[in-house]
PDB file of C-alpha atoms in Angstrom:
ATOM      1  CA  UNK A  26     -28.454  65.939  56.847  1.00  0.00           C
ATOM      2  CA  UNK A  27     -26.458  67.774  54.371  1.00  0.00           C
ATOM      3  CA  UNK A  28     -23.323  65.993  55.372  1.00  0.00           C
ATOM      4  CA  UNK A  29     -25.207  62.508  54.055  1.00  0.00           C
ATOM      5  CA  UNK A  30     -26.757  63.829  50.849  1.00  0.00           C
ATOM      6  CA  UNK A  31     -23.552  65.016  49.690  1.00  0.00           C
ATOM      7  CA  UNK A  32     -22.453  61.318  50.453  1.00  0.00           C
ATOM      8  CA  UNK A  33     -25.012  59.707  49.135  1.00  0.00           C
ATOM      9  CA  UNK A  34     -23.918  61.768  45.800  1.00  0.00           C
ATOM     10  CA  UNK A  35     -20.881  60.513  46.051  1.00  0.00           C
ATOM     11  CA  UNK A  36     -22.044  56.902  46.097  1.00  0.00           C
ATOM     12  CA  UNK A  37     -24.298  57.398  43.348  1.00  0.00           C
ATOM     13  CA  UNK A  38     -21.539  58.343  41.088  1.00  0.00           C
ATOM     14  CA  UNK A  39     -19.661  54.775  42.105  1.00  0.00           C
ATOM     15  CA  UNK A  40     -22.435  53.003  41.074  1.00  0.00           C
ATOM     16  CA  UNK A  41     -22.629  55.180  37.578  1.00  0.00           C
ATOM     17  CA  UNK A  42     -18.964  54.116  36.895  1.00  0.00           C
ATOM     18  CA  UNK A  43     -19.561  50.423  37.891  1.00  0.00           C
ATOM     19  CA  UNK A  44     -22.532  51.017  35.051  1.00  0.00           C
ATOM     20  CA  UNK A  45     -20.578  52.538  32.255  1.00  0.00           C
ATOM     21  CA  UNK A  46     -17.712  50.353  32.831  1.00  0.00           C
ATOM     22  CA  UNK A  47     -19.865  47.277  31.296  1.00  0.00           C
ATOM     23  CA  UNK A  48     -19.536  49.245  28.186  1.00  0.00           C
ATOM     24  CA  UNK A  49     -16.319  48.220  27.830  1.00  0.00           C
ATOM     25  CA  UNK A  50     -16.059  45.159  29.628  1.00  0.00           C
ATOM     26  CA  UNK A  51     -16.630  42.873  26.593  1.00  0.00           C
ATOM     27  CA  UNK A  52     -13.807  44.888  24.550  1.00  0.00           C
ATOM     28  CA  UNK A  53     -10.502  42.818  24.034  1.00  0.00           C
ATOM     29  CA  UNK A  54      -7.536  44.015  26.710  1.00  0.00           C
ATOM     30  CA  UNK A  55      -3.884  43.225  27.765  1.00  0.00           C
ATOM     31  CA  UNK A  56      -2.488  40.561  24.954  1.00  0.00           C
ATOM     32  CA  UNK A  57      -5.763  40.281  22.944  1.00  0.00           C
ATOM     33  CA  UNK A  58      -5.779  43.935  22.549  1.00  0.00           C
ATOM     34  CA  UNK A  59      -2.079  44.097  21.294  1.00  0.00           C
ATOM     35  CA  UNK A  60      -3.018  41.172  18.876  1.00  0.00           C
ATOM     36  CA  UNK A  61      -5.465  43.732  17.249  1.00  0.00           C
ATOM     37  CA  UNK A  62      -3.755  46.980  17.769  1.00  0.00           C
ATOM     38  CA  UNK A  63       0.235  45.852  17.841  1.00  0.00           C
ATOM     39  CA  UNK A  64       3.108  47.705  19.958  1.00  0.00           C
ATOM     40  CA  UNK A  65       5.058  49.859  18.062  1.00  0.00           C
ATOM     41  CA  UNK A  66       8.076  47.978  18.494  1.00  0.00           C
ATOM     42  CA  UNK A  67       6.108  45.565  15.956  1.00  0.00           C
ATOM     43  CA  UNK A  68       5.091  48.532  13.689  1.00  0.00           C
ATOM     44  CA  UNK A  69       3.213  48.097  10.449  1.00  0.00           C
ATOM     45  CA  UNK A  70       6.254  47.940   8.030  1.00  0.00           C
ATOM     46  CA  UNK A  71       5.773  50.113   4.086  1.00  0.00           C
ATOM     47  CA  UNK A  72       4.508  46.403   2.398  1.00  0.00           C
ATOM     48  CA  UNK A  73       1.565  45.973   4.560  1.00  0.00           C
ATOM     49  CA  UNK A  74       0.406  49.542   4.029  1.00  0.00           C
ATOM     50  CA  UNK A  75      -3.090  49.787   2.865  1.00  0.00           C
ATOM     51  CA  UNK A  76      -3.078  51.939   0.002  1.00  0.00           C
ATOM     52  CA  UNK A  77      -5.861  54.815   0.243  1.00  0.00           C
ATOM     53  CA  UNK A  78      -7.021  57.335  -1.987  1.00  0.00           C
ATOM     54  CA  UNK A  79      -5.006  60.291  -2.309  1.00  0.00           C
ATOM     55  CA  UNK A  80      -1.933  58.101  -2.092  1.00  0.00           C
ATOM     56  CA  UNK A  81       0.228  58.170  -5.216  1.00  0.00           C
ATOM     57  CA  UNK A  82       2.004  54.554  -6.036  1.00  0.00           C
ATOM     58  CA  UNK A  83       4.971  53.920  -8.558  1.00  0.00           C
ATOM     59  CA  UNK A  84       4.345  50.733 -10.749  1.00  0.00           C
ATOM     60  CA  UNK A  85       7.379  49.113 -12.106  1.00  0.00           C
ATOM     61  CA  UNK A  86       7.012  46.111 -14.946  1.00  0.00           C
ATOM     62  CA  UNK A  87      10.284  44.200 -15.587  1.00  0.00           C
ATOM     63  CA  UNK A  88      11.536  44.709 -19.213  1.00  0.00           C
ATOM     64  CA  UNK A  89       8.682  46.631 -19.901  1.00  0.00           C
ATOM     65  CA  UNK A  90       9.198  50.682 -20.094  1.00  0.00           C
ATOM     66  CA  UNK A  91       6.244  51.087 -21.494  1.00  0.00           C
ATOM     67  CA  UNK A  92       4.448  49.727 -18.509  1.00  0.00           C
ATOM     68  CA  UNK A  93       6.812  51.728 -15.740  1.00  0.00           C
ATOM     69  CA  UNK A  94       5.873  54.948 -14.024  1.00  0.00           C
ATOM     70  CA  UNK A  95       7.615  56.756 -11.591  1.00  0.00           C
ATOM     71  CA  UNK A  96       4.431  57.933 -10.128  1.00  0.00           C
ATOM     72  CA  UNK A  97       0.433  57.172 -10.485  1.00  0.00           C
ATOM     73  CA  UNK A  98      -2.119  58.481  -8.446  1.00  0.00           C
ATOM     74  CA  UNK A  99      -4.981  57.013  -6.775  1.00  0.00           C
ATOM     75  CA  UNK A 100      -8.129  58.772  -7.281  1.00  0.00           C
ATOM     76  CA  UNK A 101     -10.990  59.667  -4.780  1.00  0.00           C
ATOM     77  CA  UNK A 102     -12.305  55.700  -5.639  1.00  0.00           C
ATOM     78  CA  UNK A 103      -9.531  53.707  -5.022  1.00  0.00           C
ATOM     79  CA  UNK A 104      -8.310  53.409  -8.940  1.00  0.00           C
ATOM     80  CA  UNK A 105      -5.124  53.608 -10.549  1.00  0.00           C
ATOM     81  CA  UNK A 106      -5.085  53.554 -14.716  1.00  0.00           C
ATOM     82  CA  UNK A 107      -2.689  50.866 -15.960  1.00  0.00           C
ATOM     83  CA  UNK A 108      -1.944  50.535 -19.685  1.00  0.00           C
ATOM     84  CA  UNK A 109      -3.507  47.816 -21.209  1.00  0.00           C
ATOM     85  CA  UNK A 110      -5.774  46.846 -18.414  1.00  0.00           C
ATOM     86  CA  UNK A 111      -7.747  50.116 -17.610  1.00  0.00           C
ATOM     87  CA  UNK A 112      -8.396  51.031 -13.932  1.00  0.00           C
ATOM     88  CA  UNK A 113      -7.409  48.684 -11.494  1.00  0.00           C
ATOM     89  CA  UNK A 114      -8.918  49.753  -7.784  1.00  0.00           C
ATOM     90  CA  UNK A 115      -6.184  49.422  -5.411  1.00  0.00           C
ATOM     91  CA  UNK A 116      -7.616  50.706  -2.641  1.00  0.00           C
ATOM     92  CA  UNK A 117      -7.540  48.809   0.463  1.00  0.00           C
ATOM     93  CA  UNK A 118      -4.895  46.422  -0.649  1.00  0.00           C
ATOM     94  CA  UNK A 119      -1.111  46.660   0.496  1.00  0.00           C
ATOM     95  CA  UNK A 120       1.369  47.348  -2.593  1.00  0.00           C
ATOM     96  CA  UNK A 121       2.194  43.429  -2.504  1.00  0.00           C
ATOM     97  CA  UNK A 122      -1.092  42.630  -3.054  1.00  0.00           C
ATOM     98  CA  UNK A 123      -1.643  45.012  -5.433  1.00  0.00           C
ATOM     99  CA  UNK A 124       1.119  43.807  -7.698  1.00  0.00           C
ATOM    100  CA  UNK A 125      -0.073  40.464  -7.794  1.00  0.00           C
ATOM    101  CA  UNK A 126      -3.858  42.111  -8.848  1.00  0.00           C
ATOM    102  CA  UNK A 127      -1.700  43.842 -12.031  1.00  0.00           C
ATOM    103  CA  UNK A 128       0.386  40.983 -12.693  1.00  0.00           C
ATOM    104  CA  UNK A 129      -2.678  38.634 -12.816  1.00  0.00           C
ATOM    105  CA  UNK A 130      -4.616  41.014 -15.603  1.00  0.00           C
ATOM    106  CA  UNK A 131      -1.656  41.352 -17.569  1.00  0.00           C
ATOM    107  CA  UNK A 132      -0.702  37.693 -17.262  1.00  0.00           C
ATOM    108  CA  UNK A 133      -4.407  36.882 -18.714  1.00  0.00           C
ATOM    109  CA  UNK A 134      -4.297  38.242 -22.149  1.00  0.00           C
ATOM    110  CA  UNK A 135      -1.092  40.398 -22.512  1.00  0.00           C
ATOM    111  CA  UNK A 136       2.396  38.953 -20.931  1.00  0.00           C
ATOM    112  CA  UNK A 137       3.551  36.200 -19.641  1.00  0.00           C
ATOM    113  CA  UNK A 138       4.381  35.726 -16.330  1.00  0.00           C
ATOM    114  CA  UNK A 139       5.056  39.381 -15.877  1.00  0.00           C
ATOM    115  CA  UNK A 140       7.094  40.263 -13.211  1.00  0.00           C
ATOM    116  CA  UNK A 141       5.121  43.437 -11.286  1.00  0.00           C
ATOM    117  CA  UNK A 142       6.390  45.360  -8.630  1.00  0.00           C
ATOM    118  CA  UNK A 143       3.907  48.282  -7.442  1.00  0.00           C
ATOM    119  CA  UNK A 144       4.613  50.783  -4.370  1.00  0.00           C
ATOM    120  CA  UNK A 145       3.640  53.677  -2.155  1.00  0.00           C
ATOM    121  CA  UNK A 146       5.819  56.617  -3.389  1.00  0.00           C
ATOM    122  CA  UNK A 147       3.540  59.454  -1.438  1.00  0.00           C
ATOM    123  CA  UNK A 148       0.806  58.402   1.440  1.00  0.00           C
ATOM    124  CA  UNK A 149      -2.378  60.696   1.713  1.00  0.00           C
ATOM    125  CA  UNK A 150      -2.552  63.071   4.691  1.00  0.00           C
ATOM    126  CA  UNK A 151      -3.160  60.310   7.441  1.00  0.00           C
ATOM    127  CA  UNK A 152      -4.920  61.947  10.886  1.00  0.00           C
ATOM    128  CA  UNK A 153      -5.712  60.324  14.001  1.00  0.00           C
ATOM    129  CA  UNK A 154      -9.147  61.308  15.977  1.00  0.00           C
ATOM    130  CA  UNK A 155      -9.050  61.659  19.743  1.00  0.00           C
ATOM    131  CA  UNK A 156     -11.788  62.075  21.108  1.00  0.00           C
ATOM    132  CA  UNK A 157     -13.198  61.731  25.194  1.00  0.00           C
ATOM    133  CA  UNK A 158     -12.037  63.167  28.080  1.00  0.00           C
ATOM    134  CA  UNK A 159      -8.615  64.666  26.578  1.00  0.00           C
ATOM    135  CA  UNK A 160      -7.649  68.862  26.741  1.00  0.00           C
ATOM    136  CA  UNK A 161      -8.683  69.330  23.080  1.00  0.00           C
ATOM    137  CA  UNK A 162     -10.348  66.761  21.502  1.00  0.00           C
ATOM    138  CA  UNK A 163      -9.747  66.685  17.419  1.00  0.00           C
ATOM    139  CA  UNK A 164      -7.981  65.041  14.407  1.00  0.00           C
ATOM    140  CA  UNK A 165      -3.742  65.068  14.010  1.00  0.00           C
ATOM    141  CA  UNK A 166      -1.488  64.100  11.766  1.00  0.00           C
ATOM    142  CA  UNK A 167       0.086  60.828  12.528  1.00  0.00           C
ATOM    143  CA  UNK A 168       2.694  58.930  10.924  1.00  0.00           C
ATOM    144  CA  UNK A 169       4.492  55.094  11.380  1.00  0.00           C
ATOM    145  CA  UNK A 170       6.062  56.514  14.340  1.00  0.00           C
ATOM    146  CA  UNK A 171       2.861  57.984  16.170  1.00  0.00           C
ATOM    147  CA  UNK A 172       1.869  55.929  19.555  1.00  0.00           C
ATOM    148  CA  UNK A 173      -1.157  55.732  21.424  1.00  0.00           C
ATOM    149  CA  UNK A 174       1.025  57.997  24.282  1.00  0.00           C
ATOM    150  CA  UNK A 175       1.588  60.552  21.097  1.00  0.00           C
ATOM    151  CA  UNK A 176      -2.252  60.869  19.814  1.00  0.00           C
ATOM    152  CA  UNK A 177      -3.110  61.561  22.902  1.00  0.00           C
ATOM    153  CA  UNK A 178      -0.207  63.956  23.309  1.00  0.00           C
ATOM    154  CA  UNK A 179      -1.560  65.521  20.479  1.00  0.00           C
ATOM    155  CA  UNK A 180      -4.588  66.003  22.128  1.00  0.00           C
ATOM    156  CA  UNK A 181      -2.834  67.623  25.058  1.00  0.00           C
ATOM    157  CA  UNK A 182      -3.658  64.460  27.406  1.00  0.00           C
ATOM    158  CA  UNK A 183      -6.111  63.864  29.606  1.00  0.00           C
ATOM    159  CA  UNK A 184      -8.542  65.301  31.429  1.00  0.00           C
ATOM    160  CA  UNK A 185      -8.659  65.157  35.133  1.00  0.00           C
ATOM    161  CA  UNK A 186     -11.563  63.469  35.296  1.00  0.00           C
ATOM    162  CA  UNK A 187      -9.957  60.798  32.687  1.00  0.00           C
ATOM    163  CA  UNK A 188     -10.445  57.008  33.086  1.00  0.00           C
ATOM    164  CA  UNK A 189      -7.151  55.702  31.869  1.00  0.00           C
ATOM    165  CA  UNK A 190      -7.677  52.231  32.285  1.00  0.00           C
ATOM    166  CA  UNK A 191     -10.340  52.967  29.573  1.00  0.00           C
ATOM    167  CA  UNK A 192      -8.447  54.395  26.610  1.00  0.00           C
ATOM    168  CA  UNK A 193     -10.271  52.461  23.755  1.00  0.00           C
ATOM    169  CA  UNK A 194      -8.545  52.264  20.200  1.00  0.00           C
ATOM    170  CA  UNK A 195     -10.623  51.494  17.247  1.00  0.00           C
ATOM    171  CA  UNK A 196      -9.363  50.488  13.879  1.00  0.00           C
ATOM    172  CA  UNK A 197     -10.862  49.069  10.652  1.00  0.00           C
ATOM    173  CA  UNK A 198      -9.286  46.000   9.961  1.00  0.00           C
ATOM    174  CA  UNK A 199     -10.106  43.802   6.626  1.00  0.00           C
ATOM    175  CA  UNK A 200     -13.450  45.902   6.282  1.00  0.00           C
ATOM    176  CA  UNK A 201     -14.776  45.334   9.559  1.00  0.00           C
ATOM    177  CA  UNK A 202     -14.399  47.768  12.676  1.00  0.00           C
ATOM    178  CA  UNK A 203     -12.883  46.293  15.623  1.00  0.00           C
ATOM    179  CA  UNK A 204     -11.471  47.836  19.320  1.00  0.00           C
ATOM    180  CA  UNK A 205      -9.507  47.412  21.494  1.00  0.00           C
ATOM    181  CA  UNK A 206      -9.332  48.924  25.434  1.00  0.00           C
ATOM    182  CA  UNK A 207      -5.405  50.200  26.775  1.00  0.00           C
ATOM    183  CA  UNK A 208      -4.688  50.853  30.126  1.00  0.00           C
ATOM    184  CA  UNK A 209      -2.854  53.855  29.914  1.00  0.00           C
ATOM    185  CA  UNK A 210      -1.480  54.399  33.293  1.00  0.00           C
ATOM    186  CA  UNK A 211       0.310  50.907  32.780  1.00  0.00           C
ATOM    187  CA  UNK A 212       1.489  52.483  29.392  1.00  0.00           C
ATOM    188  CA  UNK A 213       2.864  55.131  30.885  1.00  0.00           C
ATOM    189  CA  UNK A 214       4.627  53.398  33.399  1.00  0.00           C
ATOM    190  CA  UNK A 215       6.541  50.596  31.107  1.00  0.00           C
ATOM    191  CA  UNK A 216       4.184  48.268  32.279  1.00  0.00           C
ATOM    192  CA  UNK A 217       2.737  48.201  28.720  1.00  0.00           C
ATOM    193  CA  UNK A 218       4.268  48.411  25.598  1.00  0.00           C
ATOM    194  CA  UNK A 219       2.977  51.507  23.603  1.00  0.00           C
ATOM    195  CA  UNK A 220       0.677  50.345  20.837  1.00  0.00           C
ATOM    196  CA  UNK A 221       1.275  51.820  17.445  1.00  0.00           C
ATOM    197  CA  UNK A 222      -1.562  54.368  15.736  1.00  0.00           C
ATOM    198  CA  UNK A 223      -2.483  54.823  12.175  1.00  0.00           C
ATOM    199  CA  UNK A 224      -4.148  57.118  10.181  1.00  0.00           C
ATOM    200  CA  UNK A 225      -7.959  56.290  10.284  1.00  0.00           C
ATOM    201  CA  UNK A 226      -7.445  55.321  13.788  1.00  0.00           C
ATOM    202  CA  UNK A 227     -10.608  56.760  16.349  1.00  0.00           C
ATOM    203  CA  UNK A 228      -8.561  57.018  19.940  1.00  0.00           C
ATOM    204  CA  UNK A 229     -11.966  57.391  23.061  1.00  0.00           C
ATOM    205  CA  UNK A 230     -10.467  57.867  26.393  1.00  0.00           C
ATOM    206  CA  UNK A 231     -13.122  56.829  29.271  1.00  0.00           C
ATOM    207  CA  UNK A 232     -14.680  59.139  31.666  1.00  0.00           C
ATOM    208  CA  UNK A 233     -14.420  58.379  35.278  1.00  0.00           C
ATOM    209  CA  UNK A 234     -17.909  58.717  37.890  1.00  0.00           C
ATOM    210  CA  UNK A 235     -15.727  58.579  40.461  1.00  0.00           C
ATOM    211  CA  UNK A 236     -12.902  61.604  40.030  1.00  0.00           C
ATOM    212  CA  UNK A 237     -16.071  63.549  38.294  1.00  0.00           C
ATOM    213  CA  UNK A 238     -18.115  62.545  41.523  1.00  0.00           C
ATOM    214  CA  UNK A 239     -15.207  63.254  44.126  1.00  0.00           C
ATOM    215  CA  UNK A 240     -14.656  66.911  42.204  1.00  0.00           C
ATOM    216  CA  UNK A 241     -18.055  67.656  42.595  1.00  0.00           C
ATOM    217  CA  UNK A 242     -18.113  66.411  46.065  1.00  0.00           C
ATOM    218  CA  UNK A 243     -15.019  69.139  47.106  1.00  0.00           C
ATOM    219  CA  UNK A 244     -16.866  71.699  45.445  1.00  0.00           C
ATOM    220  CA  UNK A 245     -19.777  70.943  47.097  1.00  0.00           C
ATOM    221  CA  UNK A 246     -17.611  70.709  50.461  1.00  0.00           C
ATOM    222  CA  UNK A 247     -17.667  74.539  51.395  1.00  0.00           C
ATOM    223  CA  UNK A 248     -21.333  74.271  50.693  1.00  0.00           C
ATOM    224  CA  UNK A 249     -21.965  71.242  52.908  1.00  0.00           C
ATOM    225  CA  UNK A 250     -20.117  71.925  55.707  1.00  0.00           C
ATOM    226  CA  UNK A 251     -18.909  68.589  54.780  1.00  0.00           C
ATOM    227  CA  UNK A 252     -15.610  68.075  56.685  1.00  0.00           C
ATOM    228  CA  UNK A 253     -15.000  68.730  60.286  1.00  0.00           C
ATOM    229  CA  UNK A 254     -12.205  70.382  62.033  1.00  0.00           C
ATOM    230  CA  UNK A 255     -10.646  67.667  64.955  1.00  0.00           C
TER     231      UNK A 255
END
């Protein structure tokens, strides 16, 4: 009787997994996921940087010295001061975009057809958070080099009781939140290129029913008088 109730347990925690796995099941995976999170052999180059605040940018006007600093800083809401045009909010665009933003206000009432050239000099401290089934969940540092493999590195990888077919990425991209699910196993074997991680990235890896329900069921082994000797 014992024997079957600690089966039946077992069972029941299938059926969980089966149940938390349609969380997931409508989140992009395999190509569609690397179209939203790319590889890091396809790594976000310096130009399409999103500029934060905290970052501190360098803004360049051709045959203008006037208008040319070696280094500006972005406050806590996104602005940088420009002469002649006041604050400019940068946040949230990359430093081409940005240029084009100065070149157009100054182009308006001050220069013509100024040529504008704005970048990143210094990038804000830029931390990844892993959270899930990993050693020690948390935020890291991360840089353009920093994989999905190294967040959760940082993290000191997974649990035992880990789903790694259900590593889920999520990203803000042009204001709106999207994610994306990794199988990490493939990842780790080649099968999978390694997607790249940015700062603001949130990094969830899945928790399996079914290792949780088969350590519980070898605890409860002993217990249950579970397995026989032939």
């Amino acid at each position: 009787m014992k024997k079957s109730a600690a089966i039946l347990m077992l069972l029941a925690s299938a059926s969980l997994t089966a149940c938390s796995s349609q969380l997931y099941s409508a989140l992009p995976t395999r190509d569609a996921a690397y179209a939203l999170i790319p590889p890091i052999d396809q790594a976000t180059t310096p130009s399409e940087y999103q500029i934060a605040p905290g970052d501190v940018v360098s803004l360049s006007v051709f045959g203008e010295p006037d208008l040319t600093f070696e280094k500006l800083p972005v406050d806590d809401a996104g602005f940088i001061q420009v002469p002649l045009v006041g604050t400019v909010r940068v946040a949230a665009l990359t430093p081409a975009q940005a240029s084009t933003l100065i070149a157009s206000k100054l182009g308006t009432r001050f220069l013509r057809n100024p040529d504008v050239t704005l970048n990143v000099v210094e990038q804000t401290n830029q931390v990844v958070t892993v959270e899930g089934q990993v050693t020690k969940a948390g935020s890291y540092p991360v840089d353009s080099q920093t994989t999905l493999l190294g967040a959760i590195a940082l993290a000191q990888s997974p649990t035992r009781i880990a789903k790694l077919n259900e590593v889920v990425v999520f990203r803000t991209i042009k204001n709106q939140r999207m994610a994306a699910r990794f199988d990490l196993g493939r990842i780790r074997a080649g099968r999978d290129p390694d997607p790249q991680i940015l700062g603001g990235d949130v990094v969830v890896v899945g928790f399996s029913q079914v290792k949780s329900g088969y350590q519980d069921f070898l605890r409860a082994a002993p217990i249950f008088n579970v397995f026989t000797r032939f």
